[in-house]
PDB file of C-alpha atoms in Angstrom:
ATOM      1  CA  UNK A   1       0.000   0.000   0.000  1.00  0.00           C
ATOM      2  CA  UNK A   2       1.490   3.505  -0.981  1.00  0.00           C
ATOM      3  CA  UNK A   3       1.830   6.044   1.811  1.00  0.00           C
ATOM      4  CA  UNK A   4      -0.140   9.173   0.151  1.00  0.00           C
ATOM      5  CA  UNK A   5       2.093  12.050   1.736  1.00  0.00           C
ATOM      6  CA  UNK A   6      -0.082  15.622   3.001  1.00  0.00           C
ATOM      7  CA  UNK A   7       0.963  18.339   0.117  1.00  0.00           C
ATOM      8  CA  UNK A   8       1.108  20.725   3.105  1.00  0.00           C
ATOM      9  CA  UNK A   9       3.940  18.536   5.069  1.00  0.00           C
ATOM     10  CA  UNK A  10       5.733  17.935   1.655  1.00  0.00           C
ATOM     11  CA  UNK A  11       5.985  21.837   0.944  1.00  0.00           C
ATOM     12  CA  UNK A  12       7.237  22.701   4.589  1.00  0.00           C
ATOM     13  CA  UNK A  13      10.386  19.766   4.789  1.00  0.00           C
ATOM     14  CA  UNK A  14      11.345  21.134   1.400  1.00  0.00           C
ATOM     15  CA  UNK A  15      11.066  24.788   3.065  1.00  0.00           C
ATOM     16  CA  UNK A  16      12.583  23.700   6.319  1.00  0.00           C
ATOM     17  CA  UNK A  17      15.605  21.965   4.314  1.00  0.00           C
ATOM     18  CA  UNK A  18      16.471  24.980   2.522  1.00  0.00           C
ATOM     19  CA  UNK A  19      16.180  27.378   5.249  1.00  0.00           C
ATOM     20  CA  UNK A  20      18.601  24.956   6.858  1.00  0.00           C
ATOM     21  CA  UNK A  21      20.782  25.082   3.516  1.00  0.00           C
ATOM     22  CA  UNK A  22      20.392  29.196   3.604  1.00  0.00           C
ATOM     23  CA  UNK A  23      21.601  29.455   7.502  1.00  0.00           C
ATOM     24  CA  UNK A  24      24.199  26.946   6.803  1.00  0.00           C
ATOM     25  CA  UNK A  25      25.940  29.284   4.011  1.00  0.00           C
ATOM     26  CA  UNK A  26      25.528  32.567   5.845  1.00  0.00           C
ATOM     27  CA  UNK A  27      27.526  30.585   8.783  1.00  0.00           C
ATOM     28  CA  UNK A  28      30.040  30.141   6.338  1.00  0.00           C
ATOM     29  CA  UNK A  29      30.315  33.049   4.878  1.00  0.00           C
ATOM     30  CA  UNK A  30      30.468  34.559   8.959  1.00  0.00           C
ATOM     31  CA  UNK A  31      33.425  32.042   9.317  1.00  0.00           C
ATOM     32  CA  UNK A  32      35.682  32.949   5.762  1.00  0.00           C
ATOM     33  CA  UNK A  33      34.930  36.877   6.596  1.00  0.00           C
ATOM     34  CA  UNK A  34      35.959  36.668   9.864  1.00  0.00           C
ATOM     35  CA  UNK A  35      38.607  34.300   9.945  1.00  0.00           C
ATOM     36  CA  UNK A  36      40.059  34.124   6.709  1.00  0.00           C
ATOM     37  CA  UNK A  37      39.203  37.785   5.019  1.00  0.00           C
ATOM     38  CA  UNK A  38      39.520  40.651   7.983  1.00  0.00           C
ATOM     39  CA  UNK A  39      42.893  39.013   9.639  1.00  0.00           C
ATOM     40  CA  UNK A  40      44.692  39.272   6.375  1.00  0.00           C
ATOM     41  CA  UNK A  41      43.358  42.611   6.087  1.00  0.00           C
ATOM     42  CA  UNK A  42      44.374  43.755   9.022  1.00  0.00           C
ATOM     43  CA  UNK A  43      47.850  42.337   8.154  1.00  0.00           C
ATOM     44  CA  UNK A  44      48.026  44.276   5.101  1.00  0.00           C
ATOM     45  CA  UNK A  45      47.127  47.751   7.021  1.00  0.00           C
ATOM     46  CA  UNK A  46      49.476  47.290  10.077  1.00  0.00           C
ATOM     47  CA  UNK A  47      52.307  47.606   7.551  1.00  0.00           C
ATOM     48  CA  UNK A  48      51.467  50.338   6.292  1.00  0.00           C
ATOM     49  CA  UNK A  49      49.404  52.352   9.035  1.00  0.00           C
ATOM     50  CA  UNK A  50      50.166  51.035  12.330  1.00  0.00           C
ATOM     51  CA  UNK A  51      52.474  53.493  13.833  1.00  0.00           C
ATOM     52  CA  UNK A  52      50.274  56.684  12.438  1.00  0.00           C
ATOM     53  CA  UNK A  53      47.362  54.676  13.843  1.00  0.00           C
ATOM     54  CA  UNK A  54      48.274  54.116  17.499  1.00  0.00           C
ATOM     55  CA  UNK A  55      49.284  57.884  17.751  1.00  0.00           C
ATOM     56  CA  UNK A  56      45.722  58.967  16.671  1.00  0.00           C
ATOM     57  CA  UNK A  57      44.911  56.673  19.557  1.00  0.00           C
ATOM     58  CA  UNK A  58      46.697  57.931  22.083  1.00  0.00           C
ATOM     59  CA  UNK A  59      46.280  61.453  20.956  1.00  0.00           C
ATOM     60  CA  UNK A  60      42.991  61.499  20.780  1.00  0.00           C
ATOM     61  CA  UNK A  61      42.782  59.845  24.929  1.00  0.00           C
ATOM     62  CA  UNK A  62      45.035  62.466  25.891  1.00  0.00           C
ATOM     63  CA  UNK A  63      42.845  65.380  23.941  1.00  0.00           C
ATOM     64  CA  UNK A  64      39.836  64.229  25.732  1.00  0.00           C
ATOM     65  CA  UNK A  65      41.116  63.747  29.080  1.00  0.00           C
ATOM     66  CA  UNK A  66      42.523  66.885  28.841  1.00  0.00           C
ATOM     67  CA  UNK A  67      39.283  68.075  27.939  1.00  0.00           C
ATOM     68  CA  UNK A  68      37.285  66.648  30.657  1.00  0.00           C
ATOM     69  CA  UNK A  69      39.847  67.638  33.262  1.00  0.00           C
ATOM     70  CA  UNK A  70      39.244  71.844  31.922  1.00  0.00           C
ATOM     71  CA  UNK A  71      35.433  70.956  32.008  1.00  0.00           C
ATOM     72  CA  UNK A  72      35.985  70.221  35.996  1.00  0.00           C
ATOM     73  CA  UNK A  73      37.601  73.235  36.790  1.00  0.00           C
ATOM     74  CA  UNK A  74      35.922  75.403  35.220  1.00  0.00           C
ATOM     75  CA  UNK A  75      32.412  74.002  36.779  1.00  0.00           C
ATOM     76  CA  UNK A  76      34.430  74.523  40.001  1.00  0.00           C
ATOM     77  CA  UNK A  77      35.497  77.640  38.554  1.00  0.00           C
ATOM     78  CA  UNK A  78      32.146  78.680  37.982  1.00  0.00           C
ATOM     79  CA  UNK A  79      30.495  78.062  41.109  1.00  0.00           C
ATOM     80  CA  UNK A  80      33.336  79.657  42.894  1.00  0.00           C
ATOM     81  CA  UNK A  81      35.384  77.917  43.897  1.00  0.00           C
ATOM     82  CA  UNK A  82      39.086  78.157  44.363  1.00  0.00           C
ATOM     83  CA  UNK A  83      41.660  76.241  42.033  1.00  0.00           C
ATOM     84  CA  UNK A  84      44.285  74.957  44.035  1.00  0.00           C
ATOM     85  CA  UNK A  85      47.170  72.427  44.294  1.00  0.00           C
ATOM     86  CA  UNK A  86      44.984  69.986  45.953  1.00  0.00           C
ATOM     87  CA  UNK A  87      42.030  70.606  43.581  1.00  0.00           C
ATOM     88  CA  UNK A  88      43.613  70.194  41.133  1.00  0.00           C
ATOM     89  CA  UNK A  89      45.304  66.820  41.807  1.00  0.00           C
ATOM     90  CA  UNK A  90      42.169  65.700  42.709  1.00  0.00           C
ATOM     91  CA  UNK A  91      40.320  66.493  39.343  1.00  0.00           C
ATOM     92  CA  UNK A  92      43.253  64.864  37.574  1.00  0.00           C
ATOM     93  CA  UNK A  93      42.849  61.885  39.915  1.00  0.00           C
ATOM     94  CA  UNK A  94      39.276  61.325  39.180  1.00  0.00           C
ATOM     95  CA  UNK A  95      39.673  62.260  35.382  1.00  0.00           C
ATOM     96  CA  UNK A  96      42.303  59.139  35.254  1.00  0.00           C
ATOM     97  CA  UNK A  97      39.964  56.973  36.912  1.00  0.00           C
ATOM     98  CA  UNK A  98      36.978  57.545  35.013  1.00  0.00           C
ATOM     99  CA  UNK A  99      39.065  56.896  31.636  1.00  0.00           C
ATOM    100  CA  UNK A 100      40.671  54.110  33.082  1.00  0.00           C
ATOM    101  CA  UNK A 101      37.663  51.819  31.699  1.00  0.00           C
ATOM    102  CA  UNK A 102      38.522  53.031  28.450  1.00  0.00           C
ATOM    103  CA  UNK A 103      42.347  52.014  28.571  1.00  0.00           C
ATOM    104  CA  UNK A 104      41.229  48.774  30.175  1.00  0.00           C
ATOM    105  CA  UNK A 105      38.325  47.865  27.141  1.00  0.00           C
ATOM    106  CA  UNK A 106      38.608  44.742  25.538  1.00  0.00           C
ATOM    107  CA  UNK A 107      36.321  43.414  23.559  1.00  0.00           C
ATOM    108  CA  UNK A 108      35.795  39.861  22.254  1.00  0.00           C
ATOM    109  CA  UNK A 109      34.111  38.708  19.186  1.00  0.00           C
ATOM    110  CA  UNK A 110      32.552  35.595  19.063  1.00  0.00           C
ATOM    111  CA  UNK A 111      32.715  32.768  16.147  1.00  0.00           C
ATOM    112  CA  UNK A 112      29.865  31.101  14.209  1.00  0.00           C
ATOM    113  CA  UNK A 113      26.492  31.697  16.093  1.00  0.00           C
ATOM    114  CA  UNK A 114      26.217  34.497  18.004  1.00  0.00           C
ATOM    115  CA  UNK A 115      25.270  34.630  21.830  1.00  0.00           C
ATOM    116  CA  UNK A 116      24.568  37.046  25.223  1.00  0.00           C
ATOM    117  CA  UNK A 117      27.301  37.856  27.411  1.00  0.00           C
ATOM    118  CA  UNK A 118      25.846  35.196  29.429  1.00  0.00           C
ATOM    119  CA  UNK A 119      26.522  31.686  27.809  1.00  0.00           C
ATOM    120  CA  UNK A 120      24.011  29.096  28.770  1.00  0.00           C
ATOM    121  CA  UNK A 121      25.066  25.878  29.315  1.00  0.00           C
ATOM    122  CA  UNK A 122      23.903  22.411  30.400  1.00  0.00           C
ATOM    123  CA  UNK A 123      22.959  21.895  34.103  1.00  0.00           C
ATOM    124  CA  UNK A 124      23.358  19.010  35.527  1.00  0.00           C
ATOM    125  CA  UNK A 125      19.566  17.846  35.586  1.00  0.00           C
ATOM    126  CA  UNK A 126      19.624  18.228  31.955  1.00  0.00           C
ATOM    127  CA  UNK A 127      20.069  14.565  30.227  1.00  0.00           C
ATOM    128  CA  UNK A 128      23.134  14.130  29.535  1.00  0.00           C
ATOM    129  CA  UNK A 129      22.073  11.404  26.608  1.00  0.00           C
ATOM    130  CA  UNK A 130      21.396  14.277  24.577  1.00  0.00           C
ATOM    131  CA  UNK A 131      24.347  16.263  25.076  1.00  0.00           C
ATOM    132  CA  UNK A 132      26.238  12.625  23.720  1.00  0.00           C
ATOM    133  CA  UNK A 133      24.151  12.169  20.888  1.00  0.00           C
ATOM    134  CA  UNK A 134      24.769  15.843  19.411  1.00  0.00           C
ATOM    135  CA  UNK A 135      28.247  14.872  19.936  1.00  0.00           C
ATOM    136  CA  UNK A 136      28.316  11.823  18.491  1.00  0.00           C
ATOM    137  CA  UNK A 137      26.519  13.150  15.645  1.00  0.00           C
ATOM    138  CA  UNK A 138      28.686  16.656  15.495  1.00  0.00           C
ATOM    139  CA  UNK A 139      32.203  14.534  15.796  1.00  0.00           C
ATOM    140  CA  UNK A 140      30.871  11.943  12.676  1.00  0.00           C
ATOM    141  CA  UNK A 141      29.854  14.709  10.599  1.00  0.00           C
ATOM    142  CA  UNK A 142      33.047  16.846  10.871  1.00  0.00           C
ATOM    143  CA  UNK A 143      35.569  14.086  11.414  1.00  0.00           C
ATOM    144  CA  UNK A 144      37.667  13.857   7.835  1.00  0.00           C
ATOM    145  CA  UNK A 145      37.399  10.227   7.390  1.00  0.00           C
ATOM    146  CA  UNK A 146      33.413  10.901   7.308  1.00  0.00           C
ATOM    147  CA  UNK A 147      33.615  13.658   5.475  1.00  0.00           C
ATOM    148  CA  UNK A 148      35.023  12.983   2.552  1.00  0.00           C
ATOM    149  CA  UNK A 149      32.804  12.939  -0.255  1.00  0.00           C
ATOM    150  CA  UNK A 150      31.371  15.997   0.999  1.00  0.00           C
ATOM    151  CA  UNK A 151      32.279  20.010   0.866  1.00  0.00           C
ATOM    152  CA  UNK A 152      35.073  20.374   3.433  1.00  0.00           C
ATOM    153  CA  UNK A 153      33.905  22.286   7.043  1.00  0.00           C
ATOM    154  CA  UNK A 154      35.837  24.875   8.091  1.00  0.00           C
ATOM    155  CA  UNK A 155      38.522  23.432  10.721  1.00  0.00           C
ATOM    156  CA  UNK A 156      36.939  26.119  13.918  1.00  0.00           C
ATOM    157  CA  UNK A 157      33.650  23.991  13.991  1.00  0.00           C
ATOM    158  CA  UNK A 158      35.644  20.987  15.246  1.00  0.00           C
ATOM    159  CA  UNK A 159      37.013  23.101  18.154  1.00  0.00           C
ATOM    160  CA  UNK A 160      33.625  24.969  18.734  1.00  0.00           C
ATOM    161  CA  UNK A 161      32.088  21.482  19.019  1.00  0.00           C
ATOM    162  CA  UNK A 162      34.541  20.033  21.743  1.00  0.00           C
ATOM    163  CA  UNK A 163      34.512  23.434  23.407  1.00  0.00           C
ATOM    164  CA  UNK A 164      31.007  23.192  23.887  1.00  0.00           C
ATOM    165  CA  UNK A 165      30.465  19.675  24.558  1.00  0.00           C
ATOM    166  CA  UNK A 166      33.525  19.706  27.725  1.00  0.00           C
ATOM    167  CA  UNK A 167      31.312  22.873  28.785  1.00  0.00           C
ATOM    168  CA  UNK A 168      28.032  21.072  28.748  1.00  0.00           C
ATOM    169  CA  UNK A 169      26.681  23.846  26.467  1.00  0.00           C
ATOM    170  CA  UNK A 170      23.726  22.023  25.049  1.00  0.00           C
ATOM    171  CA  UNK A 171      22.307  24.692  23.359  1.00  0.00           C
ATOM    172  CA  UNK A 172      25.086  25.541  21.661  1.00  0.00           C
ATOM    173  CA  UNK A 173      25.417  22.352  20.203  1.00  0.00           C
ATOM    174  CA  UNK A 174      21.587  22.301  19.564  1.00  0.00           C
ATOM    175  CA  UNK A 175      22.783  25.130  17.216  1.00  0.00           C
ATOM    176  CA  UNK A 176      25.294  23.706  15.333  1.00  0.00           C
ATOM    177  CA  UNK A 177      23.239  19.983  15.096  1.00  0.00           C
ATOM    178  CA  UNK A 178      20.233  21.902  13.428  1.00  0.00           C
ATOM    179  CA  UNK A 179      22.761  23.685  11.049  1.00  0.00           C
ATOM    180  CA  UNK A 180      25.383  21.080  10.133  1.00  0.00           C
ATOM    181  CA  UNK A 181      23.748  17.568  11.056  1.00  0.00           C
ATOM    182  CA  UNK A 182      19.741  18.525  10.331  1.00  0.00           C
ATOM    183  CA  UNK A 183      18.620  17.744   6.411  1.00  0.00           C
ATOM    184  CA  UNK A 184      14.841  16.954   6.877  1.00  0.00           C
ATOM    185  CA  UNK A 185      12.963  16.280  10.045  1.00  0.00           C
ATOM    186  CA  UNK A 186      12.196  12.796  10.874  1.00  0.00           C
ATOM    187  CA  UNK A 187       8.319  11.859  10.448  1.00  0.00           C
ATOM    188  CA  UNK A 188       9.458   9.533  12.933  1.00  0.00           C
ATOM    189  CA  UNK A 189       9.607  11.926  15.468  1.00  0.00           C
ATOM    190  CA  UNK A 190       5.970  13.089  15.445  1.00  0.00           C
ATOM    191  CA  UNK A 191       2.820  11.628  16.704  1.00  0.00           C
ATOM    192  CA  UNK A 192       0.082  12.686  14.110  1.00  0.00           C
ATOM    193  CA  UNK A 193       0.076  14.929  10.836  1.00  0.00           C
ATOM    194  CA  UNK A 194      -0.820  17.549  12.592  1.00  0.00           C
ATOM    195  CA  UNK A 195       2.061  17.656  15.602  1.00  0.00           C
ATOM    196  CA  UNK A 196       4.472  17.100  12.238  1.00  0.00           C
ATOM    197  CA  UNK A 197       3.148  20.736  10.493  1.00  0.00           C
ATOM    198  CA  UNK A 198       2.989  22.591  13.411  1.00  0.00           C
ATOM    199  CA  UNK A 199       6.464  21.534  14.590  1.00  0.00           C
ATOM    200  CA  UNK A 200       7.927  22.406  10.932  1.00  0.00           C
ATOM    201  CA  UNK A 201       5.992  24.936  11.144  1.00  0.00           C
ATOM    202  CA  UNK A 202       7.748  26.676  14.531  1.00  0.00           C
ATOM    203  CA  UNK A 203      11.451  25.363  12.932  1.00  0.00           C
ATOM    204  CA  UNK A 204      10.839  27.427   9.653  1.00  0.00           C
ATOM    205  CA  UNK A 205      10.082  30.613  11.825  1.00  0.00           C
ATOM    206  CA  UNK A 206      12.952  30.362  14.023  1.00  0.00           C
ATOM    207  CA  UNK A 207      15.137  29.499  11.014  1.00  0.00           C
ATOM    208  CA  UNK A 208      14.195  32.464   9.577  1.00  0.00           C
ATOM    209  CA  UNK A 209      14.865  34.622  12.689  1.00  0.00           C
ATOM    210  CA  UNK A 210      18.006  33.173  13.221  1.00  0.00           C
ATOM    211  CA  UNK A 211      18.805  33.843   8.907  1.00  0.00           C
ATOM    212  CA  UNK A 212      18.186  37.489   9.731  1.00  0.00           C
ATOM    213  CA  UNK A 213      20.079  37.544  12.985  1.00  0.00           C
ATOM    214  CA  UNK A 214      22.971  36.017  11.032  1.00  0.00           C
ATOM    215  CA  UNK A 215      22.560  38.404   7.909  1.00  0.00           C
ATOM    216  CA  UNK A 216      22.512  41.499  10.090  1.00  0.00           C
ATOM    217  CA  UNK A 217      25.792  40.417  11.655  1.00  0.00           C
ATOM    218  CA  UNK A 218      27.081  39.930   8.029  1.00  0.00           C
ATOM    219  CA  UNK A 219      26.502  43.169   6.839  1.00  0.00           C
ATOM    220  CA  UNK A 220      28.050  44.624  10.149  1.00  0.00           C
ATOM    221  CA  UNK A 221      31.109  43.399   9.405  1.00  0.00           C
ATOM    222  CA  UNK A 222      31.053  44.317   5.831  1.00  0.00           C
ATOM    223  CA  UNK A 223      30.153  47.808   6.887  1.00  0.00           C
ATOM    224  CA  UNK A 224      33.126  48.161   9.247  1.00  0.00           C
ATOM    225  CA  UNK A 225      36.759  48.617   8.706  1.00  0.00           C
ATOM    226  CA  UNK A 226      38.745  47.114   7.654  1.00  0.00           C
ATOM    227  CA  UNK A 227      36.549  45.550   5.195  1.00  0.00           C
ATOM    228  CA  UNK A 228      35.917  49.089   3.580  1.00  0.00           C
ATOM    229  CA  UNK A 229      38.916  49.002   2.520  1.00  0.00           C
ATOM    230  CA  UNK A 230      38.915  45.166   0.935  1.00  0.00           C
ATOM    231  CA  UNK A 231      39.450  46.503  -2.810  1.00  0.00           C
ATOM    232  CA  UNK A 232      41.484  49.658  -1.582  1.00  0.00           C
ATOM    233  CA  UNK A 233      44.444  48.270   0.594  1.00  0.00           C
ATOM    234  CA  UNK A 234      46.782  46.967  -2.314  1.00  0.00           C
ATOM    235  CA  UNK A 235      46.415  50.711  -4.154  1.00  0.00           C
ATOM    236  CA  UNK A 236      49.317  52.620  -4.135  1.00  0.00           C
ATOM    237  CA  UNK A 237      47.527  55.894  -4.367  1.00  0.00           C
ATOM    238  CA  UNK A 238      44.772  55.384  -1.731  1.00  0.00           C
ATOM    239  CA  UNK A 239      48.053  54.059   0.776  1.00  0.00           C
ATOM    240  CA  UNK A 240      49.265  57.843  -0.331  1.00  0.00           C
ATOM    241  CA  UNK A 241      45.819  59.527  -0.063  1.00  0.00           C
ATOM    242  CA  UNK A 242      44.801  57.720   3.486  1.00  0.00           C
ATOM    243  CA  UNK A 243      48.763  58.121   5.040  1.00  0.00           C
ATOM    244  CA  UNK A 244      48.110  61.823   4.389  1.00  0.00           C
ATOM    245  CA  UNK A 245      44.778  61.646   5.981  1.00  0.00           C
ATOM    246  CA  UNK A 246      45.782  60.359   8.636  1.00  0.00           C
ATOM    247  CA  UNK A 247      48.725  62.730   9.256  1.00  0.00           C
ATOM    248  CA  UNK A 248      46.345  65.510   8.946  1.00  0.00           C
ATOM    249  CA  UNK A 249      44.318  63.850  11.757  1.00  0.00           C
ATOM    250  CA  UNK A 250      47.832  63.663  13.872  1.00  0.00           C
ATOM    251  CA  UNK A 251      48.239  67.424  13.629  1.00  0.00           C
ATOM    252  CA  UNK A 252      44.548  68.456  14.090  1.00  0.00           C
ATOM    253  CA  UNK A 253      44.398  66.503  17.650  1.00  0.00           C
ATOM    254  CA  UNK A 254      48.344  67.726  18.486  1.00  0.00           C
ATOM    255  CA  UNK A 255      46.442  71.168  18.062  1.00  0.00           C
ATOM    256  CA  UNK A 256      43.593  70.675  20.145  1.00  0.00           C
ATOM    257  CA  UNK A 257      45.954  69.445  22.896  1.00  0.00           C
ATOM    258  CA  UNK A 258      47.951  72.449  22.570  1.00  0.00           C
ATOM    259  CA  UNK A 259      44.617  74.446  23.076  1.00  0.00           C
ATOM    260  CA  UNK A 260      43.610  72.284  25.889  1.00  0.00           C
ATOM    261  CA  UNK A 261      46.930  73.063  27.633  1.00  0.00           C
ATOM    262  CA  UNK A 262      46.881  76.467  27.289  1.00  0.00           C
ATOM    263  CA  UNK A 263      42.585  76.448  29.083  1.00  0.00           C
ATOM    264  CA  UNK A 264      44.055  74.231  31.616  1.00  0.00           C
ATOM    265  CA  UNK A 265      47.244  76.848  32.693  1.00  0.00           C
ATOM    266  CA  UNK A 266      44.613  79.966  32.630  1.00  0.00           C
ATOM    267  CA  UNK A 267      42.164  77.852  34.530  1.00  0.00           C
ATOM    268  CA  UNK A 268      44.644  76.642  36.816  1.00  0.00           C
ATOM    269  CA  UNK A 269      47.035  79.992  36.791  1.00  0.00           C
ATOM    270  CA  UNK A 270      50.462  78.351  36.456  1.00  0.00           C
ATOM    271  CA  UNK A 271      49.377  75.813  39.154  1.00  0.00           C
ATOM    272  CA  UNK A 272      51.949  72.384  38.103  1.00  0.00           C
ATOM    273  CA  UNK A 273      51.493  68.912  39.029  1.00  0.00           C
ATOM    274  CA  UNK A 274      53.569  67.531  41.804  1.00  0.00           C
ATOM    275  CA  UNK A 275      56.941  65.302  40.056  1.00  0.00           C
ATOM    276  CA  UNK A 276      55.881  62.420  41.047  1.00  0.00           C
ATOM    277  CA  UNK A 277      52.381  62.712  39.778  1.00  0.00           C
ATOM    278  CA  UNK A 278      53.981  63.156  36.501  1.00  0.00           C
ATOM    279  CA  UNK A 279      55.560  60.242  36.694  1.00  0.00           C
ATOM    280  CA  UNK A 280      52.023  58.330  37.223  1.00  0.00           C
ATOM    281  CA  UNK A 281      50.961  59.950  34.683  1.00  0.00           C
ATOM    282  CA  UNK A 282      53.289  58.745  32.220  1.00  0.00           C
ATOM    283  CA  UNK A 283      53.418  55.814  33.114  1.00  0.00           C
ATOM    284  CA  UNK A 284      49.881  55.586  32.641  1.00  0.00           C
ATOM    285  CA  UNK A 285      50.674  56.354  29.195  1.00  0.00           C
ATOM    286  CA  UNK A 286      52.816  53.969  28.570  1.00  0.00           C
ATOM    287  CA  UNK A 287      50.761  50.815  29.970  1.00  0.00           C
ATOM    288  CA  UNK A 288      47.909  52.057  27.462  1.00  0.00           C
ATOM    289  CA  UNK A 289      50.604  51.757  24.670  1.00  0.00           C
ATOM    290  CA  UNK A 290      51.113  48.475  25.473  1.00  0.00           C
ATOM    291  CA  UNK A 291      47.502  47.599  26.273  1.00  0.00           C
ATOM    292  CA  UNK A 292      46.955  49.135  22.574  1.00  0.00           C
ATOM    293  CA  UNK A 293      49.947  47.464  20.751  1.00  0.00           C
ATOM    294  CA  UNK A 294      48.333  44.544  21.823  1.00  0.00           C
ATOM    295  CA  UNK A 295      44.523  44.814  20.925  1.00  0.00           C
ATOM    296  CA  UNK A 296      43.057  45.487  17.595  1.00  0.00           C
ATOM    297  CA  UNK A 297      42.348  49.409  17.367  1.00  0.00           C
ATOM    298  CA  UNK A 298      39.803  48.640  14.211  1.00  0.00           C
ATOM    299  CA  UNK A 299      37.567  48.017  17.154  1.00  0.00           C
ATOM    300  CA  UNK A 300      38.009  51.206  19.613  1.00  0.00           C
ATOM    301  CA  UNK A 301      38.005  53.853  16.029  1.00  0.00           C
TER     302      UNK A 301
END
């Protein structure tokens, strides 16, 4: 006896199977652009920008603290106060501290799917059978020897897998079993007709949220540098053209610090930090050079 299939159910596996096929690219695309594209990139403009770059950086810091610290006194100023040695150090004090968060950012991007600060994971009344069988399934999918016949996966989902499966991270590897492990939906796995269209019904719509999650994070990073500058960075004359742009940006902070300086010694009427707060100071300035040297400034511009 043939098995007469519901035209409804037959339309939605073929709609859940490509949404799957559509969430599955995007992923990949995430993972070239991100791990392949923007690193060499980046490569490509530290040699040529790097040092006019991290001056810009710390100019512009020292411009704005400067800044802030003239906007203290002169509210102080203003409601009459007087500006002495000790007010003085103590403006500078809190100035440093409030811009200490700044000098201490760091940011961290996440691969593949993208998740909240706070990363659920597995507790320990979930079943742990599932958490196996997504692994089991994960492992045989992107293991090489099972792989073969089929389009290679990119190397990170084998570490993203065991990352999440020693952390217990269920959902995440809910995630990856829908994208990389899910073709069609197993009319095993539902009762009637009925649980079978409303359940690939519900996958569809969150496929399609998660598509336009995924999209949206695409275009970020295509709208950011240094992907702007993707069919720029090996031109001779836009290295020229953006080196001088960048000096020009150099001497237009070194004048507003000069400007600063010059509000902070009338606000202050010749009124000099103490030696060895100099010396904290500049050494201030010197752990945020390293802090910078070390951290990607694409992300702070």
């Amino acid at each position: 006896m043939n098995i007469v299939l519901d035209t409804v159910i037959v339309s939605l596996r073929k709609s859940y199977s490509q949404k799957v096929e559509e969430l599955r690219m995007v992923l990949f695309e995430l993972e070239h652009l991100q791990n392949e594209v923007i690193p060499e990139l980046r490569r490509k403009y530290d040699l040529n920008f790097r040092t006019d770059e991290v001056t810009i950086q710390k100019l512009t810091l020292e411009v704005s603290e400067q800044q802030r610290t003239n906007e203290l006194l002169l509210i102080k100023y203003q409601r009459g106060e007087e500006i002495t040695q000790k007010v003085v150090e103590f403006v500078k004090m809190f100035v440093e501290k409030e811009y200490s968060r700044y000098k201490n950012n760091k940011k961290n991007s996440t691969f593949g799917l993208s998740e909240s600060t706070s990363t659920i994971t597995a507790s320990k009344s979930q079943p742990s059978e599932e958490l196996s069988r997504l692994y089991k399934d994960l492992v045989k999918k992107l293991h090489p020897d099972s792989n073969r016949n089929n389009v290679e996966q990119p190397p990170q989902y084998w570490h993203i897998v065991q990352e999440s499966y020693e952390m217990k991270n269920l959902q995440k590897l809910r995630s990856f079993h829908t994208i990389l492990c899910s073709e069609q939906l197993s009319p095993g796995m539902f009762t009637s007709t009925e649980s079978e269209k409303d359940r690939l019904t519900l996958e569809i719509s969150l496929l399609n949220r998660k598509i336009v999650l995924e999209l949206k994070r695409l275009d970020s990073l295509k709208s950011k540098e240094p992907f702007t500058f993707k069919d720029l960075i090996d031109s001779e004359q836009w290295q020229q053209q953006h080196t001088s742009s960048l000096q020009e940006s150099i001497q237009t902070l070194q004048r507003e610090i000069e400007q600063a300086k010059k509000v902070f010694l009338k606000l202050t009427k010749g009124i000099t930090l103490k030696k060895d707060d100099k010396t904290i100071l500049q050494q201030e300035k010197e752990t945020f050079d390293e802090k910078f040297t070390n951290s990607t400034y694409f992300r702070s511009r």
